[in-house]
Amino acid sequence: MNADRFLPQQLRQGSVETRRRARLVLYALLIASLAALLSASMMLYLGHRTTAFALLLVPFAHAAVYLLLQVSKSTRLSAHVFMGLIFLELTFDYGPDDGYGVLVTIALPLAAAALIGPRAGVVWTGIGVLWAAYLGPVVFRPDDIPPGLGLSAAIMTIVVGIGSAIIESIRARAVEEAAANEQRLQALRDSIQTFAENSFPGIVVTSERGIDYVSDGVREILGYSQEIFACQPLVNYIHPEDFALTLRKVTATPARGFRTELRLRHSDGRWVWYEVWGMPLGEAAHNDHWIFAARNIEEERRGRDRLVQAQRLEGIGVLAAGIAHDFNNLLTVIIGCADMMPESEGRRNILLASDRAVELTTALRAFARSVPAHTQVIDIVAVARKLEPLFRSLLSARIRFEIDAPADSLCVRLPSAQFDQVLLNLVTNAKEAMSSGGELRLTIESTVVGSELVELLEIDSGKYVRITLADTGAGMSDTTLEHAFDPFFSTKAPAAGSGLGLASSYGIVTQAGGAIDIESVIDVGTTVRVYLPEVSDDSAPDSAMTTVEPSAEMTTEAVASQPAQILVVEDDAALRTLAKLALTSAGFEVATAESGEAALPLVRMRPPDLVITDIVMPGLRGNELALRLRAERAELPILFVSGYSGTEIDDWTGWDAATTGFLAKPFRPAELIAQVNRLLERES
């Protein structure tokens, strides 16, 4: 029976000790009343009606004490009154018979200490000693009391009073400490529960009966109410492909628990990725009693997938740059030798095929961020408006095309030709995704990339121009989306494209400090967002040195403008031979070296008028060789050639545009000679 409901509200909300003593008072009143009723029944049976009627008055007195407890809301006052009633009842029940009523005082300290407290026990000890030693013998015929009975009762009362006071004090302190420990433990439990539910909002406890407990966070992360969630077995919420793995982990680790990632069904029907921890409760053999904690990791998985994709693309980029470099060396030799051939159909076909190969390697280098930098500030809005007629002619009549752009300029630092290439690649992909028609919207706007997108896009925070192309085409599957930026990856027919459109766009945008983000849903469409750092329209392009792009047309006569001694440093033997042959044919004196280390003694033996050096070579690299040569001769003209990027030396200090040039591979002999003549003329 719960006695607390018979107590006043104030006592029910009191301390643990207050509630305990209030319960003791209730139990004492009840027991004493029952004892009086039993005694009254016995007296009636024995024929002592007067005594029986007197005993029947006792429960009414106890009821008055209970009313006092309800009114006063004080256990102390009601307990003192109860102690007084019991004292009078027992004393006058047993006192007249040979004066043994004095012995009742022995129980007073014990009862008072338990009902009221140690101090009350001391008070009732004093009352008992006074009654036993002095008042009792006077009231109950001193001649009939055995000698020394009152004094003995007083001594025993003192002993019991001291003992009960000590015991009750120890017990009270223990109760207080236990209550304090319980409060601290409860606070710790609350903190742990708060921490657990903040870390893992969804907490579920299961047993052999099914789901026993569901936390409030389940509604937040899964959309189900606690009652609805608990009505179905857990298997109904787990993706079928993940259930077998989860079941194996549950059965394989009954004692240690497990961690896994799986998909759970949201209330709207979606499958969402969650991190789930499982821990058995109780004996390890009872596998039905578990606690599961879950949290949503959709964003984390997307971030991990992006990181893996970025790392894979970085590795592919290094590989692509190496392939483009070696292929450019071969193309340089092929183009150079073809240029030296007499005019014929075969020569024209070789040069035509070489031009197509150059386009391929340029796209590869764009993906690998190895395209020579010719930065300029361009107005994105103006470029898009300029290309709009081209886009409309490229798209079929069944595709509705719209441009949403502000009236003001939005500028970025990027070669105009490269940005044209990015837009054309994206528009072409959108067209091919809408073979049956649809809608394509190009949106240009200024935006601020905050902390929430910095990690996701792997770019710096700040102002960006966002170019968004949203189509209503076929969309891409997760597998296609994962490999969208991979070079040569394509869902088209083998003859329909090279698979370098998105790859080269990715390289161009990331080299400019931007990012590309793609979202796609099958049969709904694809949205591509390009972020490029926004600059002011009065910014000037950067140019640390003169750079010549490969050209299919011979615009300069391959003749030396002045006599000069030239040193060619190239680790590729065929390129070395081609460069020497082209320069010698133009009228220059040429020395060659296969490495930077081999070039140093040649420079000391006969100082050249100009040095042509590859950048990436085994041992001493071309830029390191240039530093050593410039340390001895600061105005020495140096022409860098490379199948990689001229940006390797763009940011270095000390490179004077008048005495330093860069020529990207593959190049034609006329372009090499034109660059040499330009540097020699500047020096003179």
XYZ file of C-alpha atoms in Angstrom:
684
model
C 0.000 0.000 0.000
C 1.307 3.453 -0.891
C 0.955 5.474 2.329
C 2.053 8.732 0.634
C -1.390 9.360 -0.819
C -2.781 9.662 2.761
C -0.266 12.415 3.558
C -0.691 16.157 2.985
C 0.783 17.487 -0.293
C 3.427 19.457 1.590
C 4.737 16.327 3.309
C 4.648 14.294 0.074
C 6.959 16.867 -1.522
C 9.288 17.033 1.474
C 12.662 15.416 1.955
C 13.215 11.678 2.100
C 13.491 11.805 5.909
C 10.316 13.884 6.263
C 8.355 11.418 4.144
C 9.765 8.471 6.109
C 8.742 9.889 9.512
C 5.308 10.861 8.226
C 4.806 7.273 7.048
C 5.941 5.976 10.475
C 3.358 8.186 12.189
C 0.632 6.807 9.898
C 1.735 3.212 10.471
C 1.955 3.764 14.266
C -1.559 5.271 14.364
C -2.917 2.387 12.320
C -1.186 -0.339 14.343
C -2.152 1.221 17.690
C -5.771 1.571 16.541
C -5.889 -2.069 15.389
C -4.333 -3.190 18.667
C -6.960 -1.226 20.628
C -9.766 -2.769 18.570
C -8.393 -6.290 19.134
C -8.038 -5.616 22.850
C -11.582 -4.243 23.017
C -12.876 -7.382 21.288
C -11.056 -9.567 23.785
C -12.368 -7.589 26.754
C -15.922 -7.962 25.481
C -15.384 -11.671 25.110
C -14.113 -11.874 28.709
C -17.011 -9.795 29.970
C -15.071 -6.620 30.847
C -17.423 -4.236 29.129
C -16.177 -1.100 30.856
C -12.616 -1.747 29.770
C -13.786 -2.657 26.274
C -15.684 0.605 25.857
C -12.620 2.513 27.113
C -10.433 0.786 24.508
C -12.919 1.633 21.768
C -12.257 5.317 22.420
C -8.587 4.878 21.482
C -9.098 4.723 17.644
C -11.112 7.945 17.836
C -8.207 9.618 19.651
C -5.835 8.343 16.960
C -8.145 9.645 14.268
C -7.941 13.057 15.914
C -4.139 12.828 15.709
C -4.421 12.028 11.969
C -6.639 15.081 11.488
C -4.051 17.130 13.359
C -1.420 15.805 10.953
C -3.537 16.847 7.965
C -4.254 20.310 9.353
C -0.854 21.181 10.822
C 1.127 19.433 8.055
C 3.734 18.764 10.743
C 4.935 15.269 11.643
C 6.680 16.639 14.710
C 3.525 18.033 16.359
C 1.321 15.062 15.515
C 4.037 12.615 16.628
C 4.408 14.363 20.015
C 0.628 14.206 20.533
C 0.618 10.549 19.542
C 3.492 9.849 21.951
C 1.534 11.533 24.735
C -1.585 9.465 24.021
C 0.361 6.200 23.934
C 2.142 7.148 27.142
C -1.126 7.840 28.925
C -2.845 4.744 27.518
C -0.083 2.312 28.462
C 0.676 3.959 31.794
C -2.881 3.926 33.083
C -3.579 0.497 31.598
C -0.711 -1.120 33.472
C -0.076 1.388 36.265
C -2.806 0.385 38.696
C -1.597 -3.244 38.762
C 1.314 -3.197 41.210
C 2.640 0.053 39.731
C 4.207 -1.494 36.621
C 3.128 1.534 34.586
C 6.544 3.026 35.311
C 8.131 0.418 33.000
C 6.395 1.936 29.972
C 8.927 4.766 30.041
C 11.632 2.452 28.720
C 10.012 2.382 25.267
C 9.447 6.140 25.061
C 12.961 7.233 23.897
C 13.091 4.530 21.251
C 9.696 5.404 19.800
C 10.315 9.175 19.981
C 13.717 8.925 18.261
C 12.238 6.870 15.428
C 9.088 8.972 14.965
C 10.434 12.463 15.599
C 14.224 12.417 15.780
C 17.194 12.191 18.147
C 16.363 15.436 19.950
C 12.802 14.310 20.596
C 14.242 11.059 21.938
C 16.260 13.040 24.495
C 13.162 15.023 25.507
C 11.069 11.887 26.023
C 13.951 10.243 27.836
C 13.801 13.068 30.377
C 10.006 12.728 30.651
C 10.343 8.984 31.162
C 13.056 9.332 33.817
C 10.963 11.923 35.694
C 7.886 9.688 35.563
C 9.660 6.451 36.504
C 11.788 7.868 39.325
C 9.372 10.273 40.934
C 5.850 10.805 39.577
C 4.942 7.182 38.860
C 5.540 5.864 42.376
C 3.562 8.787 43.817
C 0.557 8.258 41.539
C 0.431 4.429 41.727
C 0.420 3.533 45.446
C 4.062 3.564 46.425
C 3.458 0.765 48.943
C 2.501 -1.695 46.153
C 5.513 -0.934 43.873
C 8.419 -3.363 44.310
C 11.485 -1.667 45.868
C 13.792 -0.065 43.343
C 11.427 -0.631 40.396
C 11.080 3.102 39.605
C 14.828 3.722 39.880
C 15.612 0.703 37.704
C 13.083 1.884 35.092
C 14.657 5.357 35.126
C 18.177 3.924 34.598
C 16.990 1.677 31.778
C 15.166 4.613 30.198
C 18.408 6.640 30.231
C 20.367 3.785 28.629
C 17.729 3.189 25.962
C 17.435 6.920 25.315
C 21.195 7.368 24.826
C 21.419 4.306 22.594
C 18.411 5.230 20.484
C 19.700 8.814 20.076
C 23.077 7.556 18.857
C 21.546 4.973 16.536
C 19.013 7.400 15.123
C 21.695 10.073 14.566
C 23.839 7.582 12.661
C 20.848 6.379 10.671
C 19.747 9.947 9.860
C 23.216 10.859 8.614
C 23.305 7.698 6.529
C 19.896 8.527 5.080
C 21.007 12.076 4.256
C 24.182 10.812 2.607
C 22.210 8.203 0.689
C 19.742 10.875 -0.427
C 22.593 13.176 -1.494
C 24.262 10.313 -3.352
C 20.973 9.471 -5.018
C 20.571 13.083 -6.122
C 24.107 13.142 -7.512
C 23.518 9.806 -9.203
C 20.253 11.041 -10.678
C 21.949 14.219 -11.894
C 24.679 12.077 -13.462
C 22.074 9.830 -15.065
C 20.253 12.882 -16.411
C 23.515 14.302 -17.795
C 24.441 10.999 -19.406
C 20.956 10.678 -20.859
C 21.113 14.247 -22.195
C 24.552 13.639 -23.673
C 23.478 10.315 -25.176
C 20.300 11.725 -26.690
C 22.161 14.750 -28.074
C 24.803 12.483 -29.604
C 22.331 9.783 -30.607
C 18.816 11.263 -30.729
C 17.227 7.906 -31.493
C 17.451 5.423 -28.602
C 15.482 2.173 -28.607
C 15.423 -0.585 -25.955
C 14.211 -4.056 -26.947
C 13.458 -7.274 -25.099
C 11.845 -10.599 -25.860
C 8.484 -8.761 -25.775
C 9.540 -6.388 -28.563
C 10.282 -2.645 -28.294
C 10.167 -1.502 -24.661
C 11.409 2.096 -24.903
C 11.644 4.724 -27.633
C 13.292 8.119 -27.047
C 11.733 11.427 -28.056
C 14.440 11.911 -30.717
C 12.986 9.147 -32.886
C 10.314 11.568 -34.114
C 13.001 14.092 -35.036
C 15.261 11.761 -37.018
C 12.763 9.247 -38.422
C 9.472 11.125 -38.352
C 7.566 8.489 -36.335
C 5.884 9.093 -33.002
C 7.004 6.907 -30.120
C 3.710 5.017 -30.079
C 3.710 4.275 -33.818
C 7.377 3.272 -33.860
C 6.926 0.837 -30.972
C 4.025 -0.900 -32.707
C 6.191 -2.573 -35.353
C 9.255 -4.828 -35.105
C 12.619 -3.265 -35.905
C 13.028 -5.381 -39.028
C 10.283 -3.319 -40.690
C 12.444 -0.198 -40.458
C 15.777 -1.641 -41.703
C 16.663 -1.736 -45.403
C 16.552 -5.341 -46.665
C 20.131 -5.121 -47.983
C 21.416 -4.032 -44.557
C 19.321 -6.320 -42.368
C 21.368 -9.497 -42.933
C 24.621 -7.716 -42.022
C 23.042 -6.175 -38.919
C 21.658 -9.544 -37.812
C 25.095 -11.131 -38.173
C 26.627 -8.413 -36.003
C 23.952 -8.836 -33.330
C 24.447 -12.604 -33.146
C 28.245 -12.450 -33.495
C 28.829 -9.962 -30.658
C 26.271 -10.776 -27.945
C 28.582 -9.585 -25.159
C 30.523 -6.682 -26.699
C 27.963 -4.902 -28.808
C 28.610 -3.475 -32.268
C 28.685 -0.379 -34.472
C 27.390 -0.259 -38.014
C 25.998 2.039 -40.683
C 22.674 1.141 -42.205
C 19.639 2.593 -43.906
C 16.389 3.112 -41.994
C 13.026 3.894 -43.480
C 11.836 7.441 -42.781
C 8.154 8.104 -42.246
C 8.018 9.753 -45.693
C 9.292 6.559 -47.345
C 12.913 7.625 -47.888
C 15.837 5.388 -46.924
C 18.243 7.425 -44.814
C 21.731 6.443 -43.631
C 22.274 6.207 -39.872
C 25.111 5.249 -37.585
C 23.785 2.626 -35.149
C 25.378 1.371 -31.951
C 24.030 -1.755 -30.263
C 24.783 -2.877 -26.700
C 23.337 -5.934 -24.939
C 21.650 -5.456 -21.586
C 21.815 -8.091 -18.856
C 23.215 -11.534 -19.559
C 25.018 -11.960 -22.862
C 23.003 -15.082 -23.645
C 19.744 -13.094 -23.765
C 20.171 -11.568 -27.199
C 16.653 -10.082 -27.217
C 17.457 -7.480 -24.567
C 19.398 -4.708 -26.361
C 19.753 -0.973 -26.383
C 20.236 0.674 -29.787
C 21.363 4.256 -30.402
C 21.162 5.899 -33.828
C 22.043 9.232 -35.425
C 21.661 10.611 -38.933
C 24.923 10.530 -40.950
C 23.611 11.498 -44.382
C 25.723 14.678 -44.450
C 28.788 12.865 -43.095
C 28.534 10.171 -45.764
C 28.174 12.801 -48.469
C 31.236 14.561 -47.069
C 33.198 11.288 -46.972
C 32.114 10.465 -50.517
C 33.225 13.909 -51.662
C 36.576 13.474 -49.929
C 37.092 10.060 -51.513
C 36.075 11.483 -54.881
C 38.447 14.442 -54.454
C 41.318 12.134 -53.499
C 40.560 9.851 -56.439
C 40.364 12.800 -58.821
C 43.606 14.165 -57.420
C 45.312 10.858 -58.097
C 43.790 10.681 -61.568
C 44.893 14.272 -62.148
C 48.506 13.437 -61.340
C 48.299 10.479 -63.700
C 46.621 12.583 -66.410
C 49.264 15.293 -66.084
C 52.030 12.720 -66.463
C 50.356 11.159 -69.499
C 49.755 14.584 -71.063
C 53.392 15.553 -70.438
C 54.809 12.444 -72.101
C 52.267 12.648 -74.913
C 53.136 16.300 -75.485
C 56.793 15.354 -75.872
C 55.814 12.860 -78.567
C 53.489 15.374 -80.252
C 56.228 17.999 -80.287
C 58.514 15.630 -82.146
C 55.723 14.545 -84.519
C 54.630 18.128 -85.287
C 58.219 19.337 -85.619
C 59.198 16.570 -88.004
C 56.002 17.087 -90.024
C 56.784 20.804 -90.327
C 60.150 19.950 -91.842
C 58.577 17.682 -94.444
C 57.763 19.014 -97.916
C 54.175 20.011 -98.511
C 52.029 16.949 -99.210
C 48.731 15.296 -98.347
C 50.483 13.094 -95.804
C 52.018 16.120 -94.063
C 48.621 17.822 -93.853
C 47.018 14.681 -92.404
C 49.774 14.374 -89.806
C 49.326 17.992 -88.730
C 45.519 17.625 -88.685
C 45.721 14.516 -86.490
C 48.281 16.282 -84.288
C 45.945 19.238 -83.806
C 43.212 16.861 -82.608
C 45.714 15.186 -80.292
C 46.689 18.623 -78.951
C 43.032 19.298 -78.098
C 42.920 16.001 -76.239
C 46.050 16.699 -74.201
C 44.853 20.239 -73.496
C 41.649 18.803 -72.007
C 43.718 16.346 -69.980
C 45.927 19.141 -68.688
C 42.860 21.206 -67.859
C 41.566 18.365 -65.711
C 45.007 17.982 -64.093
C 45.161 21.769 -63.524
C 48.244 21.912 -65.747
C 47.058 24.419 -68.353
C 49.381 27.434 -68.618
C 47.797 30.383 -66.862
C 46.752 33.431 -68.880
C 44.566 35.043 -66.286
C 42.283 37.913 -67.139
C 39.256 39.500 -65.524
C 36.078 38.659 -67.416
C 32.466 39.673 -66.910
C 30.514 36.422 -66.525
C 27.208 38.097 -67.356
C 28.567 39.618 -70.562
C 30.160 36.327 -71.642
C 26.904 34.424 -71.052
C 24.910 37.000 -73.025
C 27.459 36.820 -75.834
C 27.198 33.030 -75.975
C 23.379 32.969 -75.735
C 22.798 32.807 -79.522
C 25.308 29.960 -79.760
C 23.531 28.081 -76.965
C 20.134 28.513 -78.630
C 21.471 27.221 -81.940
C 23.126 24.296 -80.164
C 19.938 23.304 -78.309
C 17.056 21.773 -80.198
C 13.743 23.561 -80.647
C 12.175 21.208 -78.108
C 14.409 22.557 -75.330
C 13.342 25.800 -73.702
C 16.389 27.842 -72.707
C 16.363 30.789 -70.291
C 19.087 32.949 -68.768
C 18.525 34.559 -65.392
C 21.324 37.065 -64.787
C 21.591 40.445 -63.058
C 21.959 43.679 -64.975
C 25.246 44.509 -63.227
C 28.595 42.948 -64.013
C 29.877 39.916 -62.090
C 33.583 39.420 -62.694
C 35.982 36.515 -62.141
C 39.649 35.956 -62.921
C 39.748 33.270 -65.596
C 40.845 32.965 -69.236
C 37.832 33.817 -71.362
C 38.381 30.853 -73.688
C 38.434 28.469 -70.734
C 35.181 29.840 -69.315
C 33.591 29.516 -72.767
C 34.731 25.893 -72.772
C 33.189 25.250 -69.330
C 29.811 26.706 -70.333
C 29.758 24.883 -73.660
C 30.614 21.572 -71.984
C 27.803 21.961 -69.455
C 25.225 23.095 -72.023
C 26.191 20.215 -74.336
C 25.782 17.690 -71.520
C 22.374 19.151 -70.648
C 21.285 18.917 -74.292
C 22.273 15.251 -74.500
C 20.340 14.540 -71.269
C 17.141 16.009 -72.801
C 16.845 14.047 -76.022
C 13.037 14.296 -75.797
C 13.014 17.984 -74.953
C 12.776 19.852 -71.690
C 13.879 23.059 -70.001
C 17.371 24.412 -69.324
C 17.865 27.422 -67.066
C 21.176 29.255 -66.679
C 21.296 31.359 -63.519
C 24.152 33.731 -62.639
C 24.270 35.341 -59.216
C 26.627 36.614 -56.555
C 26.719 34.608 -53.343
C 28.706 34.342 -50.133
C 30.163 30.948 -49.270
C 30.007 30.517 -45.517
C 31.348 27.923 -43.129
C 28.581 25.447 -43.970
C 29.801 25.195 -47.608
C 33.557 25.646 -47.113
C 34.122 22.061 -46.016
C 31.577 20.664 -48.434
C 33.023 22.396 -51.513
C 36.640 22.503 -50.255
C 37.071 26.190 -51.104
C 37.800 29.307 -49.070
C 34.990 31.374 -47.637
C 34.126 34.661 -49.324
C 32.220 36.132 -52.274
C 31.688 33.921 -55.300
C 29.879 34.066 -58.600
C 27.566 31.054 -58.784
C 26.637 29.787 -62.247
C 23.773 27.278 -62.052
C 22.612 25.137 -64.968
C 19.428 23.211 -64.153
C 17.940 20.842 -66.710
C 14.895 18.578 -66.689
C 16.643 15.691 -68.393
C 17.149 12.014 -67.647
C 19.315 12.616 -64.574
C 22.245 10.520 -63.385
C 22.443 7.432 -61.221
C 24.579 7.390 -58.079
C 27.289 5.442 -59.905
C 27.361 7.893 -62.812
C 27.375 10.844 -60.414
C 30.292 9.346 -58.494
C 32.438 9.131 -61.667
C 31.127 12.263 -63.393
C 34.494 14.075 -63.231
C 36.642 11.072 -64.149
C 38.535 11.526 -67.447
C 37.244 9.348 -70.314
C 34.224 8.264 -68.259
C 31.130 8.592 -70.418
C 27.673 7.076 -70.711
C 27.562 7.941 -74.402
C 28.314 5.594 -77.275
C 32.063 5.071 -77.856
C 32.087 7.350 -80.905
C 29.900 10.061 -79.359
C 32.543 11.791 -77.254
C 35.841 11.570 -75.405
C 34.425 11.762 -71.870
C 36.633 14.776 -71.043
C 33.989 17.531 -70.975
C 33.202 17.525 -67.244
C 36.742 16.440 -66.394
C 38.299 19.440 -68.153
C 35.636 21.774 -66.706
C 36.451 20.461 -63.228
C 40.155 21.167 -63.770
C 39.570 24.675 -65.129
C 37.238 25.694 -62.306
C 39.318 24.222 -59.473
C 42.512 25.761 -60.901
C 40.756 29.128 -60.700
C 40.021 28.551 -57.010
C 36.422 27.509 -57.493
C 34.353 24.358 -57.222
C 31.696 22.384 -59.097
C 28.773 20.752 -57.337
C 26.323 18.374 -59.034
C 22.910 17.200 -57.863
C 20.925 14.776 -59.962
C 17.786 12.657 -59.691
C 16.824 9.995 -62.211
C 13.960 11.145 -64.488
C 13.837 14.523 -62.706
C 16.936 16.343 -63.911
C 20.419 17.574 -63.067
C 21.602 20.787 -61.447
C 25.240 21.847 -61.854
C 26.554 24.705 -59.731
C 29.866 26.348 -60.595
C 31.462 28.581 -57.951
C 34.163 31.046 -59.059
C 35.800 33.669 -56.779
C 34.292 37.068 -57.493
C 36.667 39.974 -58.210
C 36.097 43.657 -58.864
C 35.704 44.656 -62.505
C 38.687 47.035 -62.321
C 41.180 44.277 -61.420
C 44.051 43.784 -63.844
C 45.195 40.386 -65.068
C 48.372 38.913 -63.675
C 51.255 38.055 -66.015
C 54.655 37.203 -64.655
C 56.223 36.236 -67.979
C 55.580 35.912 -71.684
C 53.707 32.741 -72.648
C 53.099 31.373 -76.127
C 50.238 28.960 -76.791
C 50.557 26.176 -79.340
C 49.307 27.272 -82.742
C 48.442 25.308 -85.831
C 49.470 28.186 -88.121
C 53.102 29.165 -88.894
C 52.806 32.915 -88.393
C 56.553 33.622 -87.981
C 59.373 32.854 -90.367
C 61.756 30.269 -88.848
C 64.908 32.376 -89.222
C 67.234 33.734 -86.529
C 66.891 37.477 -86.025
C 70.539 37.692 -84.860
C 73.436 35.299 -84.304
C 73.364 33.670 -80.871
C 74.725 30.728 -78.892
C 71.839 28.688 -77.427
C 71.950 25.914 -74.830
C 69.093 23.369 -74.965
C 68.535 21.355 -71.739
C 66.036 18.522 -72.281
C 65.937 14.996 -70.860
C 64.011 13.603 -73.867
C 66.556 12.706 -76.570
C 64.128 13.065 -79.498
C 63.031 16.523 -78.353
C 66.631 17.545 -77.842
C 67.464 16.491 -81.375
C 64.389 18.237 -82.843
C 65.103 21.508 -80.988
C 68.754 21.463 -82.096
C 67.804 20.749 -85.703
C 65.156 23.504 -85.776
C 67.434 26.118 -84.160
C 70.436 25.176 -86.297
C 68.301 25.393 -89.429
C 67.266 28.891 -88.343
C 70.915 29.978 -88.081
C 71.670 29.609 -84.337
C 74.638 27.864 -82.755
C 73.290 25.154 -80.477
C 74.686 23.079 -77.602
C 72.595 20.423 -75.834
C 72.538 18.788 -72.394
C 70.403 15.905 -71.153
C 70.114 17.227 -67.576
C 70.611 20.248 -65.391
C 73.777 18.772 -63.913
C 75.258 18.255 -67.391
C 74.344 21.823 -68.403
C 76.336 23.591 -65.653
C 79.860 22.767 -66.962
C 78.787 23.699 -70.528
C 77.629 27.110 -69.308
C 80.982 27.715 -67.600
C 82.972 26.564 -70.655
C 81.072 28.746 -73.113
C 78.410 31.073 -71.678
C 75.301 30.937 -73.899
C 73.255 33.902 -75.075
C 70.015 32.067 -74.177
C 69.059 28.880 -72.332
C 66.090 26.709 -73.299
C 65.246 24.249 -70.521
C 62.531 21.790 -69.676
C 61.052 22.314 -66.187
C 60.435 18.759 -65.022
C 63.621 16.707 -65.318
C 65.307 14.047 -63.174
C 67.814 15.470 -60.715
C 68.248 19.230 -61.096
C 64.933 20.653 -62.325
C 64.778 23.396 -64.926
C 63.676 26.136 -62.500
C 66.453 25.145 -60.083
C 68.978 25.303 -62.926
C 67.657 28.758 -63.827
C 68.185 29.976 -60.270
C 71.846 28.884 -60.348
C 72.430 30.494 -63.729
C 70.727 33.746 -62.706
C 72.864 33.882 -59.588
C 75.934 34.269 -61.851
C 74.297 36.180 -64.690
C 71.106 37.981 -63.726
C 70.107 39.071 -67.257
C 70.554 35.684 -68.936
C 67.443 35.039 -71.123
C 65.763 31.755 -70.223
C 62.950 30.036 -72.102
C 61.074 27.365 -70.134
C 59.331 24.602 -72.061
C 57.059 22.046 -70.416
C 54.147 19.737 -70.919
C 53.015 20.749 -67.405
C 51.882 24.193 -66.254
C 53.680 27.488 -66.424
C 52.159 28.277 -63.022
C 55.070 26.350 -61.477
C 57.186 29.479 -61.967
C 54.497 32.175 -62.204
C 54.502 32.815 -58.469
C 58.276 32.953 -58.047
C 59.935 36.274 -57.443
C 62.858 37.339 -59.621
C 61.427 36.285 -62.994
C 61.536 39.256 -65.296
C 59.048 39.113 -68.172
C 61.661 40.714 -70.441
C 64.164 37.904 -69.969
C 61.919 34.939 -69.167
C 59.463 33.069 -71.377
C 57.340 29.950 -71.273
C 56.421 27.705 -74.184
C 53.908 24.940 -73.617
C 54.367 21.575 -75.283
C 53.546 20.592 -77.900
C 55.000 23.468 -79.945
C 56.046 23.915 -83.555
C 59.583 24.829 -84.623
C 58.417 28.248 -85.838
C 56.898 28.993 -82.409
C 60.145 28.006 -80.683
C 62.216 30.223 -82.962
C 59.749 33.115 -82.607
C 60.004 32.959 -78.820
C 63.818 32.779 -78.961
C 63.962 35.798 -81.288
C 61.629 37.741 -78.989
C 63.780 37.141 -75.907
C 67.032 37.949 -77.738
C 65.587 41.186 -79.109
C 64.452 42.224 -75.610
C 67.916 41.522 -74.229
C 69.604 43.566 -76.923
